[in-house]
Coordinates of C-alpha atoms and ligand atoms in Angstrom, one line a residue:
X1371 CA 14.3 -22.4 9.9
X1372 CA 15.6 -19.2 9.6
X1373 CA 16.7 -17.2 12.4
X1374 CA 15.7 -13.8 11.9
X1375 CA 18.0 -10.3 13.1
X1376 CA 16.9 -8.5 16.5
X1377 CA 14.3 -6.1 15.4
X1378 CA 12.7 -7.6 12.9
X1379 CA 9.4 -5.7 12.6
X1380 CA 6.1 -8.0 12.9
X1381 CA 3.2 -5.9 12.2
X1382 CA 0.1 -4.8 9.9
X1383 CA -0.6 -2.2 7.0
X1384 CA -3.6 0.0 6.5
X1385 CA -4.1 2.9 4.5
X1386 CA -6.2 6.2 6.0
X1387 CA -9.0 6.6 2.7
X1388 CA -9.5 2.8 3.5
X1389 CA -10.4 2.5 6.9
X1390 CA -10.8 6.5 8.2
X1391 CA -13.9 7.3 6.7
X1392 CA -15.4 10.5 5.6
X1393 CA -12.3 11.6 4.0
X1394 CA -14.4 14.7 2.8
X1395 CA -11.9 16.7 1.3
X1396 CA -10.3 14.3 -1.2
X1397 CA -9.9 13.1 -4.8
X1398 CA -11.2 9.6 -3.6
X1399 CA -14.0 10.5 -2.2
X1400 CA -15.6 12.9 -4.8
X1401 CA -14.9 10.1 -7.5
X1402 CA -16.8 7.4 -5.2
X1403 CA -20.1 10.2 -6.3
X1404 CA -19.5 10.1 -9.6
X1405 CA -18.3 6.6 -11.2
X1406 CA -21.0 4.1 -11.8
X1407 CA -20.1 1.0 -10.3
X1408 CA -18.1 2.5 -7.9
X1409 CA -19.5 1.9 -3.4
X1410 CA -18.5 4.5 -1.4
X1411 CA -16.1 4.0 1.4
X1412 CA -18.9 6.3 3.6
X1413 CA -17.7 5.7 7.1
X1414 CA -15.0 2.9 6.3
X1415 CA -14.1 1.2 9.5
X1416 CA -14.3 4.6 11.6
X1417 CA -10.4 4.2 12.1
X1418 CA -10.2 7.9 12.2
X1419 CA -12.0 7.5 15.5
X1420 CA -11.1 4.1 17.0
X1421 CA -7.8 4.0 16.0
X1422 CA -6.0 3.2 19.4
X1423 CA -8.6 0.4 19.8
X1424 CA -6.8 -0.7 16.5
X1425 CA -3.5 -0.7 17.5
X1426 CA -4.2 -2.6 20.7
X1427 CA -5.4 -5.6 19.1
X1428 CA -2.5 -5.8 16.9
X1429 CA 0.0 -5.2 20.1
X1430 CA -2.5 -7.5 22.1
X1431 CA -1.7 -10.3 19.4
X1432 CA 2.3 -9.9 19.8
X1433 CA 2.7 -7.8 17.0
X1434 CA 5.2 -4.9 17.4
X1435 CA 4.7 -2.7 14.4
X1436 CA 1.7 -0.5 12.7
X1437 CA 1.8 1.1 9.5
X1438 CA -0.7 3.6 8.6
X1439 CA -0.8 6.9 7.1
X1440 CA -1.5 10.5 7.3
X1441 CA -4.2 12.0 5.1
X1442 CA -3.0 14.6 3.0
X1443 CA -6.5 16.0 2.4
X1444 CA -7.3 17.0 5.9
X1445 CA -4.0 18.0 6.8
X1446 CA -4.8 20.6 3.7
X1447 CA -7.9 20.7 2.8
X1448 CA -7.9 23.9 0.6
X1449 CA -4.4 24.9 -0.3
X1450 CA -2.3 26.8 2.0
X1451 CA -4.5 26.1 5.0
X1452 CA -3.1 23.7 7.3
X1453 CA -5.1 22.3 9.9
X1454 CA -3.4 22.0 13.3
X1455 CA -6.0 20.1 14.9
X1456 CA -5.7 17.3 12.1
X1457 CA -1.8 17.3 12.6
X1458 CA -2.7 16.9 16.3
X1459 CA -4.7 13.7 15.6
X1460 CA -2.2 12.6 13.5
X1461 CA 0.6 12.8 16.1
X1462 CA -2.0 11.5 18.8
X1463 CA -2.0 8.7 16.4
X1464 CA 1.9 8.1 16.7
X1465 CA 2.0 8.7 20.4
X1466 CA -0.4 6.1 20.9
X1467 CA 1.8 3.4 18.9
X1468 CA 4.7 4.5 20.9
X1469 CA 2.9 4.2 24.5
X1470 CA 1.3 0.6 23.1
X1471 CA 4.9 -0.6 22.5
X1472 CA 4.0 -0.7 18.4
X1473 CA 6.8 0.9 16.1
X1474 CA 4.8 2.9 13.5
X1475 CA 5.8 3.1 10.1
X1476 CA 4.2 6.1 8.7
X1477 CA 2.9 6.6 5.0
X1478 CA 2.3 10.4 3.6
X1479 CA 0.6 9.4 0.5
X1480 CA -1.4 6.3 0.0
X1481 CA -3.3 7.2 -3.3
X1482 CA -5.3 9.7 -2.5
X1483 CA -4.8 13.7 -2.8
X1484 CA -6.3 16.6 -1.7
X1485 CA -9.4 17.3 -4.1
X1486 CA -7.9 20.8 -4.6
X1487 CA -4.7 19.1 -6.0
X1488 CA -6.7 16.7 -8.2
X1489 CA -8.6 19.7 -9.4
X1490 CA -5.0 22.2 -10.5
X1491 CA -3.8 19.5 -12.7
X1492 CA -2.4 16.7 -10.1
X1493 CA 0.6 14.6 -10.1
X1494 CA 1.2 16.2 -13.8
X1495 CA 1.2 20.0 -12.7
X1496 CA 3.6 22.1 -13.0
X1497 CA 3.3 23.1 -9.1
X1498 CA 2.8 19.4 -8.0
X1499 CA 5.9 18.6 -6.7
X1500 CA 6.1 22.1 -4.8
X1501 CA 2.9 21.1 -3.5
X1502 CA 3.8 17.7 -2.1
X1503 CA 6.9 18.8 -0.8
X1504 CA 5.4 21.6 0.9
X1505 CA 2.8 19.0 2.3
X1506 CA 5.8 17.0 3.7
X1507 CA 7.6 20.1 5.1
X1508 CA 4.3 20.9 7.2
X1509 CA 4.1 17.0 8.6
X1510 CA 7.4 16.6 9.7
X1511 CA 7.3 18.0 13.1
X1512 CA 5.0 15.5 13.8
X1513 CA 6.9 12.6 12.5
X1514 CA 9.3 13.5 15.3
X1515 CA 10.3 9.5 17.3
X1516 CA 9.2 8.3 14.2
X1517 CA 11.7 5.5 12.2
X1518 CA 10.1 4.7 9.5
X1519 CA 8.7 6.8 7.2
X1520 CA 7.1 5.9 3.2
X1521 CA 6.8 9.1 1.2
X1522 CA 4.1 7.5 -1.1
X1523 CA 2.7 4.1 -1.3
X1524 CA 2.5 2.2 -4.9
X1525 CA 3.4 5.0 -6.9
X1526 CA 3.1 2.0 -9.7
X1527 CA -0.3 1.9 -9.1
X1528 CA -0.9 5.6 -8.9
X1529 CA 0.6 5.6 -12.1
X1530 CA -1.9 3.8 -13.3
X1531 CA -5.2 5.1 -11.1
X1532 CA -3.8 9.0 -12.4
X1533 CA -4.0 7.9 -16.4
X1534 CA -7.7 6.5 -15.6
X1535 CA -8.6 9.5 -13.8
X1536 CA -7.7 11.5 -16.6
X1537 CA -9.1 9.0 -19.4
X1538 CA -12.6 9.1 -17.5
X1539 CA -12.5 12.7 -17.7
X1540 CA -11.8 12.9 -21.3
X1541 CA -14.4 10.7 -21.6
X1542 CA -12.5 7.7 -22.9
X1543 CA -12.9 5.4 -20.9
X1544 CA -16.7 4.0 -20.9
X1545 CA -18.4 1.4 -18.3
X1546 CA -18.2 0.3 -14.7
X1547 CA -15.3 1.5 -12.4
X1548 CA -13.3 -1.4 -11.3
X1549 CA -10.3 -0.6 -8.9
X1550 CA -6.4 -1.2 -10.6
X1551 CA -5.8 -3.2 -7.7
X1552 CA -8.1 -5.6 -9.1
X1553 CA -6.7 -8.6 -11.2
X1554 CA -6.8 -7.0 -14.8
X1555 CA -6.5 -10.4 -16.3
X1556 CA -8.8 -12.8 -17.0
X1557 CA -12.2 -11.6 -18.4
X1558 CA -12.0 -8.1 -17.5
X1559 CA -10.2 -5.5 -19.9
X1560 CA -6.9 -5.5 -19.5
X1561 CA -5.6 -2.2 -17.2
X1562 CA -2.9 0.0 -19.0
X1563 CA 0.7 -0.9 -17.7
X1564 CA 2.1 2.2 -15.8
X1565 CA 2.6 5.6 -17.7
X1566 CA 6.1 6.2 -17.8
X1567 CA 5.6 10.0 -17.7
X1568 CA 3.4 10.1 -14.7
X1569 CA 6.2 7.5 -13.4
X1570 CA 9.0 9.6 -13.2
X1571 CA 6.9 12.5 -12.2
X1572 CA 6.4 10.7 -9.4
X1573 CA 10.3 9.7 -8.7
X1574 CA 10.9 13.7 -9.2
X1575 CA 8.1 14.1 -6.1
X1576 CA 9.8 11.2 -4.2
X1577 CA 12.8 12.4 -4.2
X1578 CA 12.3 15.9 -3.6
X1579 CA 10.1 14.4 -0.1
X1580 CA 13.1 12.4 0.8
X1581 CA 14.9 15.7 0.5
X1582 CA 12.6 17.1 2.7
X1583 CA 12.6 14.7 5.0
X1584 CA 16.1 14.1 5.6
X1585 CA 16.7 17.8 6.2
X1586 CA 13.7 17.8 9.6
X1587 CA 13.5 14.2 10.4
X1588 CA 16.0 11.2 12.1
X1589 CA 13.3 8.6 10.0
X1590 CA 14.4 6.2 7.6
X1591 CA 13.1 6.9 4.4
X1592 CA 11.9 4.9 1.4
X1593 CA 8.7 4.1 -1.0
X1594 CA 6.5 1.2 -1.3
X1595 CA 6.2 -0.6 -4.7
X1596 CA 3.9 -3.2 -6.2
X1597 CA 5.4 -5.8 -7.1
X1598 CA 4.1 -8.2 -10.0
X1599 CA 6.3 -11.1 -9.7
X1600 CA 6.4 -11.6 -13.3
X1601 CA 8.0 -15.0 -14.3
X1602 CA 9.1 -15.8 -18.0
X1603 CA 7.6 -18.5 -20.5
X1604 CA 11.5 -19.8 -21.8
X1605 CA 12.0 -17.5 -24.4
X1606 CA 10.8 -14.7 -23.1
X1607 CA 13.3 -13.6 -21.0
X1608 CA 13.1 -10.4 -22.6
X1609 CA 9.6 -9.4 -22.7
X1610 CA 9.7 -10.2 -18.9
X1611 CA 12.5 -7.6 -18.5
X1612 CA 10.4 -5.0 -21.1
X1613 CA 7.7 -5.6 -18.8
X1614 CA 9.8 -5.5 -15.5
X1615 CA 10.9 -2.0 -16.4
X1616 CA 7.6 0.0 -17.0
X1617 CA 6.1 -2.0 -14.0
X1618 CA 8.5 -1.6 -11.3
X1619 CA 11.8 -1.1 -11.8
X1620 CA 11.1 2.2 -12.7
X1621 CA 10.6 2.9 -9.2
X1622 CA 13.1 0.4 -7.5
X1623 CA 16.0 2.1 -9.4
X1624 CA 14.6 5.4 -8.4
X1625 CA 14.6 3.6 -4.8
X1626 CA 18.5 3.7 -4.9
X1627 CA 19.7 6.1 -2.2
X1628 CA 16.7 5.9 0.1
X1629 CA 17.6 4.0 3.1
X1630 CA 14.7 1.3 2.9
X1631 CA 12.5 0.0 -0.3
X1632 CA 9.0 -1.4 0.5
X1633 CA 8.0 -4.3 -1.4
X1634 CA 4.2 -5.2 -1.6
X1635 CA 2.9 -8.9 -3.3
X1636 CA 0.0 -10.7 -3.6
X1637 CA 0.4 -12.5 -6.4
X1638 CA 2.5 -13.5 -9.3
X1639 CA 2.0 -13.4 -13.2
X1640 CA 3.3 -15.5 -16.2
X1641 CA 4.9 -13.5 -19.7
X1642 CA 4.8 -15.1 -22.4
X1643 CA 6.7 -13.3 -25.6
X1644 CA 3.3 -11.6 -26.3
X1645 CA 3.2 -10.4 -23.2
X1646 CA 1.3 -10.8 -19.5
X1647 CA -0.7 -14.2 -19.4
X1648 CA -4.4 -13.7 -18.6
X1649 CA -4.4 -16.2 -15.7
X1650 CA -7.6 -18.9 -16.2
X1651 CA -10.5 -18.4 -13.7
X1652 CA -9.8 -20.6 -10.8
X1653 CA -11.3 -22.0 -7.9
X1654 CA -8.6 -20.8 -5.8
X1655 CA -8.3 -17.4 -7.5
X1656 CA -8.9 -15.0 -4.7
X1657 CA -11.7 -12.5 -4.2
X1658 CA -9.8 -10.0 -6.1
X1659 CA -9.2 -12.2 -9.2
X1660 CA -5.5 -12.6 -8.5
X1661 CA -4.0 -16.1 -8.6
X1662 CA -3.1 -18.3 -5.2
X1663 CA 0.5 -17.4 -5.1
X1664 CA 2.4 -17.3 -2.1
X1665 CA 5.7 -18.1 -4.0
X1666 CA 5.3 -14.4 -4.7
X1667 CA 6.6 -12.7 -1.8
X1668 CA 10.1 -14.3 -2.6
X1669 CA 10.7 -13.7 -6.3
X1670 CA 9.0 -9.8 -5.2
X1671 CA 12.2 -9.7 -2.3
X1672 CA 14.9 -11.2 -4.3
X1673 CA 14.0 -9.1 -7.2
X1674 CA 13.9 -5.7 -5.5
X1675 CA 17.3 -6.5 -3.6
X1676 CA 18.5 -7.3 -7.4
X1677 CA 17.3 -4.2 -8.9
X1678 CA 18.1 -1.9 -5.6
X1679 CA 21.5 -3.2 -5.4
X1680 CA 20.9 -5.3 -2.3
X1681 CA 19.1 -2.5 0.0
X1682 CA 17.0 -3.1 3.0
X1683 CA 13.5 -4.5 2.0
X1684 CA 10.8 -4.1 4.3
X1685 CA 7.8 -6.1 3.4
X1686 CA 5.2 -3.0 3.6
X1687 CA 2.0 -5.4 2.2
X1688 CA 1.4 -9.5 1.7
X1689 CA -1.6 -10.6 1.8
X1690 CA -5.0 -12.4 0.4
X1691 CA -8.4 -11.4 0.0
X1692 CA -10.7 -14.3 1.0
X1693 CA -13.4 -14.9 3.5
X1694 CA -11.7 -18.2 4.3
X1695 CA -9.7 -17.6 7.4
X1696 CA -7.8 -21.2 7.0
X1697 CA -6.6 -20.1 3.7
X1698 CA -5.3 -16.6 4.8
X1699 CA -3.5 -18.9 7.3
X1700 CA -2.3 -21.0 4.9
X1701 CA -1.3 -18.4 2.3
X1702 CA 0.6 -16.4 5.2
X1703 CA 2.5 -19.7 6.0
X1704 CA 3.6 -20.5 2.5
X1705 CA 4.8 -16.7 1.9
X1706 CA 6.8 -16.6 4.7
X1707 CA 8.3 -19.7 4.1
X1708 CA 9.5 -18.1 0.9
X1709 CA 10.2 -15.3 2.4
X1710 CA 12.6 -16.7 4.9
X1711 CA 14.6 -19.0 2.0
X1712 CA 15.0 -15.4 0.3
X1713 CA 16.5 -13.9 3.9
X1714 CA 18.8 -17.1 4.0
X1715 CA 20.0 -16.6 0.5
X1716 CA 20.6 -13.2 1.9
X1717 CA 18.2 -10.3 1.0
X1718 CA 17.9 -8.1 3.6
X1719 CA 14.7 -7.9 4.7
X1720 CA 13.8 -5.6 8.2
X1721 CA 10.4 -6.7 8.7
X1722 CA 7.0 -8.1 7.8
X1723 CA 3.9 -6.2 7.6
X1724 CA 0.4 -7.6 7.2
X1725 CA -1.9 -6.3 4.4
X1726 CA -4.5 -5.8 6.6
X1727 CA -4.8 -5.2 10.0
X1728 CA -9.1 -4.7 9.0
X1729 CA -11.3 -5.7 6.7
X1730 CA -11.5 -2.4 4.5
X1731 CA -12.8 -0.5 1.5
X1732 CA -10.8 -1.5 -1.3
X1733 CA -10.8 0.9 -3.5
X1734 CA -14.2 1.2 -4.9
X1735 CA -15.3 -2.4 -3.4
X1736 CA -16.3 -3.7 -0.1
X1737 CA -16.6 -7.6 -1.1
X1738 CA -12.6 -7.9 -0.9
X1739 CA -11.9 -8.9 2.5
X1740 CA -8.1 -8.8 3.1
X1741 CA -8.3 -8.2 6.8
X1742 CA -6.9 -10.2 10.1
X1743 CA -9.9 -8.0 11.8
X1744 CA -13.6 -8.6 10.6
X1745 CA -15.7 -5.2 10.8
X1746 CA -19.1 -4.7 11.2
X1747 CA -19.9 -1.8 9.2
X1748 CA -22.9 -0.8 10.7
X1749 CA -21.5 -0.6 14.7
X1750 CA -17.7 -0.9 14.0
X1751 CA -17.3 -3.6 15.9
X1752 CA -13.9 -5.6 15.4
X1753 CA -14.3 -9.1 15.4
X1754 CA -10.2 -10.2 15.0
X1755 CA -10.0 -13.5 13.1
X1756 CA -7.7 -16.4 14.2
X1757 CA -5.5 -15.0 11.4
X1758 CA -4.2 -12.3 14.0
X1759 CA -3.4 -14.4 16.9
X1760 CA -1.8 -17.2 14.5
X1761 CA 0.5 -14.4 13.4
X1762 CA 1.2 -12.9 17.0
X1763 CA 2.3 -16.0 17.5
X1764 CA 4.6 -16.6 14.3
X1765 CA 5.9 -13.0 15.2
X1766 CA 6.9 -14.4 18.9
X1767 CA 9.1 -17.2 17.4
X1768 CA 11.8 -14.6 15.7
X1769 CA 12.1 -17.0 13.2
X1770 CA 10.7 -18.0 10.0
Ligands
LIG1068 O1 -5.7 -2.3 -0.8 C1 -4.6 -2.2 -1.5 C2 -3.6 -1.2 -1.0 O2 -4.2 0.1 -0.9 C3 -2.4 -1.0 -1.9 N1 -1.8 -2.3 -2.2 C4 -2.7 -3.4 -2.6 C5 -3.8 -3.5 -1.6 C6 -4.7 -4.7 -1.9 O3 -5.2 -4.6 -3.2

């Protein structure tokens, strides 16, 4: 058993495209219209309304800590004009963690953009980084109480998601959407790794929101990256660290001066010397073609705290996609069990945080169910699952 610091945060993840709905004004959402293939996240869980009935099922469970995020296309939905009513909700949002005893941890960007930004040119802009930062300077009177605070979620993945954008524009790329944050292995095409340009264009527009953020807000400050887990065939040690590089530590090195680094695992991948290993189709592959591999969470820890030089870790996402309750138990279980040898080996981890509080729209598909919440999509109802209350109770131990 480990015995875990005072404070450790317990808590879910959710992102505001997935469970808001009618995110109207963003990139997302005018891509969902025109990719075949492609559902529409429509309402999404009506978050966007019911969000304090949200948060008091995850404090109801024992759980002490919400993240979720602000939505940068209704804070700005044409450039320049900021809606105070939206920053309203958003603080509304926070005050209503605060007065349910949840600490939130509060993402500015998860994915999606303002369609306006999309439409200028993007992450690769000249202006972009102007643009986000001004985006940041206008939310952080809100973020005031606030502790935690992730400039951009996955910018790995967005990495990715930004090159397709652009491929499907120049008509490149042919054939059904199918979300990065699907498995890429297996049958389906392999995804392109990360493009190292739009990477570091993203570490310039990190750091300038850190910047930002520091000078208005008390919050710790940090990123969230995907992490692949990659682990090496012998002999190829160095195709794993080839690999390492473009996929994450890219953005873990650029994580170096923040005060936290948010790691995110689901699953874990084999390199041989030619490369990633397709993983074979198995019955316990999850509904989003990933293997079953709990033993993720802890190479993802131990291998941020190596490349971060040994920074606090919060663990922003773990999860599974599965419509088998019993086996998001069981997955839970055997990651934190990892997770805790890691934190007795000493990495420094703060807290763990559930990817997903709901059952939500994952990016272009609705069959992936990740969520310790069921939703019915048609009256919003939240049905929790015994998932929730199995990890209220987990959290009330404060050990692992
Ligand atoms: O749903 C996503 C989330 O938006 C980012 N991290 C991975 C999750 C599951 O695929």
């Amino acid at each position: 058993m480990t015995q875990l610091a005072p404070g450790f945060l317990w808590g879910a993840s959710t992102a505001p495209h997935q469970i808001e709905g009618n995110n109207l004004n963003s990139d997302f959402w005018a891509s969902e219209g025109r990719v075949p293939g492609m559902e529409r996240s429509g309402d999404a869980c009506d978050s966007y309304h019911r969000y304090r009935e949200d948060m008091r099922l995850l404090a109801d469970a024992g759980l002490g800590a919400y993240r979720f995020g602000i939505e940068w296309a209704r804070i700005e939905p044409v450039p320049g004009l900021v809606s105070r009513a939206e920053l309203a909700h958003y603080r509304r949002m926070i005050e209503t963690a605060f007065e349910l005893g949840l600490t939130p941890v509060v993402t500015l960007h998860h994915f999606t953009s303002p369609l306006w930004f999309a439409q200028e040119g993007g992450w690769m802009d000249d202006h972009a980084i102007d643009r986000f930062r001004a985006y940041v300077e206008t939310v952080s009177p809100i973020l005031d109480g606030v502790e935690w605070v992730v400039t951009m979620n996955e910018p790995n993945m967005l990495a990715i998601m930004v090159y397709m954008a652009r491929a499907m524009q120049d008509q490149q790329a042919a054939g059904e959407w199918q979300s990065p944050t699907l498995d890429n292995e297996g049958p389906r095409p392999a995804l392109p790794a990360p493009d190292t340009a739009i990477g570091e264009r993203l570490v310039e527009a990190h750091h300038a929101a850190r910047e930002a953020l520091r000078e208005r807000t008390g919050a710790k400050v940090g990123w969230t990256v995907a992490n692949r887990a990659f682990v090496a065939r012998p002999g190829a040690e160095d195709k794993k660290r080839e690999l390492e590089h473009v996929w994450e530590d890219l953005y873990l090195e650029a994580a170096r001066g923040d005060d936290f680094v948010g790691v995110q695992s689901y699953s874990s991948q084999w390199v041989g010397p030619d490369g990633i290993e397709p993983h074979p189709q198995h019955p316990d592959n999850t509904l989003v073609g990933t293997a079953y591999r709990p033993d993720a969470l802890g190479i993802a820890v131990r291998h941020t705290s190596e490349v971060t030089g040994g920074m606090p870790i919060l663990v922003t996402e773990n999860g599974i996609a599965t419509h088998d309750d019993t086996r998001r138990i069981a997955y839970t279980g055997e990651s934190l069990e990892h997770l805790g040898k890691a934190i007795a080996d000493g990495v420094d981890v703060r807290g763990y945080l559930h990817w997903s509080l709901l059952d939500n729209y994952e990016w272009g598909h609705w069959e992936p169910a990740f969520g310790l919440v069921a939703v019915d999509r048609e009256t919003f109802e939240r049905r929790p699952k015994p998932s929730l209350a199995w990890l209220g109770a987990t959290a009330r131990q404060g050990r692992i």
